[in-house]
Amino acid sequence: MLGRLNHVAIAVPDMKAAMAVYQDMLGARLSEPQAEPDHGVTVVFVELPNTKIELLEPLGDNSPILAFLQKNAAGGIHHICYEVEDIIAARDHLIEKGARILGDGEPKTGAHGKPVLFLHPKDFCGTLVELEQV
Ligand code: CO
């Protein structure tokens, strides 16, 4: 069911500082910051040869990563995203296996304009998992 690792998302308290780390210290290529008001985050994509890192900074008062940053003041790995070919089939399979889908269980349009779902961390080894249909 799982395809490629699409990205690893890192929540950061200060996007400018995080961009300096990846650009200046690590020599990575970065996108421009992209505001995603619907998702409550500003995103910068770090392009790697085999995958992407997404730096996420809270945007607005209801950002879904605010609570995470309260517990992880320096930032940290927030979720990993796997590609699937058919997100509805993947969802139905996981529900049948007893896994919990976050939200109303319907795919939303993610930061790449593709349908995504988030899976409950307690069902996936303590890791928030995003599925993205590609
Ligand atoms: Co993501």
XYZ file of C-alpha atoms and ligand atoms in Angstrom:
135
model
C 0.000 0.000 0.000
C 2.761 2.464 0.873
C 4.675 4.201 -1.840
C 7.569 6.643 -1.541
C 8.362 8.833 1.413
C 6.918 12.113 0.163
C 8.224 14.340 2.958
C 9.192 14.697 6.578
C 7.613 17.742 8.225
C 9.502 19.654 10.914
C 7.646 22.177 13.046
C 9.757 25.250 13.762
C 9.145 28.220 16.059
C 11.078 30.654 13.835
C 11.039 30.123 10.078
C 13.825 32.629 9.339
C 16.162 30.827 11.742
C 15.173 27.414 10.361
C 15.779 28.587 6.789
C 19.224 29.827 7.770
C 20.048 26.413 9.260
C 19.019 24.521 6.132
C 20.325 27.038 3.594
C 23.499 28.354 5.168
C 24.644 25.502 7.402
C 23.387 22.514 5.434
C 23.590 24.020 1.954
C 20.109 22.893 0.907
C 17.898 24.409 -1.761
C 14.747 25.998 -0.313
C 11.469 27.244 -1.733
C 10.047 30.627 -0.859
C 7.843 30.604 2.274
C 4.278 29.771 1.300
C 1.363 30.795 3.553
C -1.305 28.093 3.891
C -4.055 29.835 5.885
C -6.415 26.857 5.468
C -3.859 24.648 7.218
C -2.667 27.206 9.774
C 0.953 27.028 8.692
C 3.604 28.719 6.603
C 5.588 26.131 4.654
C 9.093 26.091 3.199
C 10.104 23.104 1.102
C 13.664 21.810 1.380
C 14.432 19.912 -1.816
C 16.561 16.809 -1.370
C 17.577 14.377 -4.124
C 15.229 11.636 -2.893
C 12.536 13.427 -0.879
C 11.560 16.720 0.719
C 11.648 18.250 4.146
C 8.825 20.625 4.953
C 9.511 23.312 7.505
C 6.243 24.344 9.169
C 5.795 27.553 11.140
C 2.495 28.359 12.893
C 0.202 30.789 11.058
C -2.710 32.296 13.004
C -4.086 31.571 16.474
C -5.596 28.165 15.667
C -2.543 26.623 14.052
C -2.558 22.826 14.471
C 1.167 22.896 15.322
C 0.967 25.391 18.214
C 0.414 22.701 20.863
C 3.293 20.659 19.436
C 5.630 23.655 19.689
C 4.535 24.302 23.257
C 5.807 20.818 24.096
C 8.844 21.063 21.785
C 10.082 24.622 22.107
C 13.062 24.147 19.763
C 10.862 22.498 17.120
C 10.870 18.858 16.083
C 9.692 16.226 13.639
C 5.932 16.703 13.396
C 4.842 14.087 10.839
C 5.981 11.918 7.978
C 4.115 11.623 4.698
C 3.857 8.460 2.636
C 2.516 8.327 -0.888
C -0.392 6.073 -1.786
C -1.982 5.460 -5.170
C -5.588 5.421 -3.959
C -6.269 7.316 -0.752
C -9.862 6.100 -0.355
C -8.826 2.471 -0.734
C -5.969 3.059 1.746
C -8.325 4.734 4.235
C -10.925 1.975 4.003
C -8.242 -0.682 4.442
C -6.866 1.062 7.547
C -10.306 1.545 9.116
C -10.994 -2.141 8.526
C -7.725 -2.903 10.357
C -8.853 -0.783 13.302
C -6.768 2.356 12.706
C -8.108 5.820 13.458
C -8.239 8.542 10.818
C -8.045 12.116 12.140
C -10.766 14.676 11.428
C -13.918 13.616 9.635
C -12.100 10.884 7.714
C -12.509 12.632 4.370
C -9.357 13.575 2.399
C -8.459 17.279 2.365
C -6.356 19.113 -0.178
C -2.798 19.263 1.181
C 0.035 21.726 0.658
C 0.833 20.169 -2.746
C -2.744 20.388 -4.018
C -3.224 16.616 -3.626
C -5.678 14.734 -1.372
C -4.268 13.946 2.074
C -5.359 12.222 5.292
C -3.759 12.128 8.734
C -3.619 8.956 10.848
C -3.684 8.769 14.621
C -0.132 8.652 16.073
C -1.126 6.113 18.714
C -1.927 3.600 15.984
C 1.380 4.194 14.125
C 4.267 3.778 16.546
C 3.822 7.223 18.064
C 4.228 9.020 14.743
C 1.703 11.290 13.097
C 1.377 9.874 9.581
C 0.089 11.733 6.538
C -1.007 9.844 3.452
C -0.922 11.663 0.145
C -2.440 10.402 -3.062
C -0.053 10.902 -5.979
Co 2.792 17.095 5.391
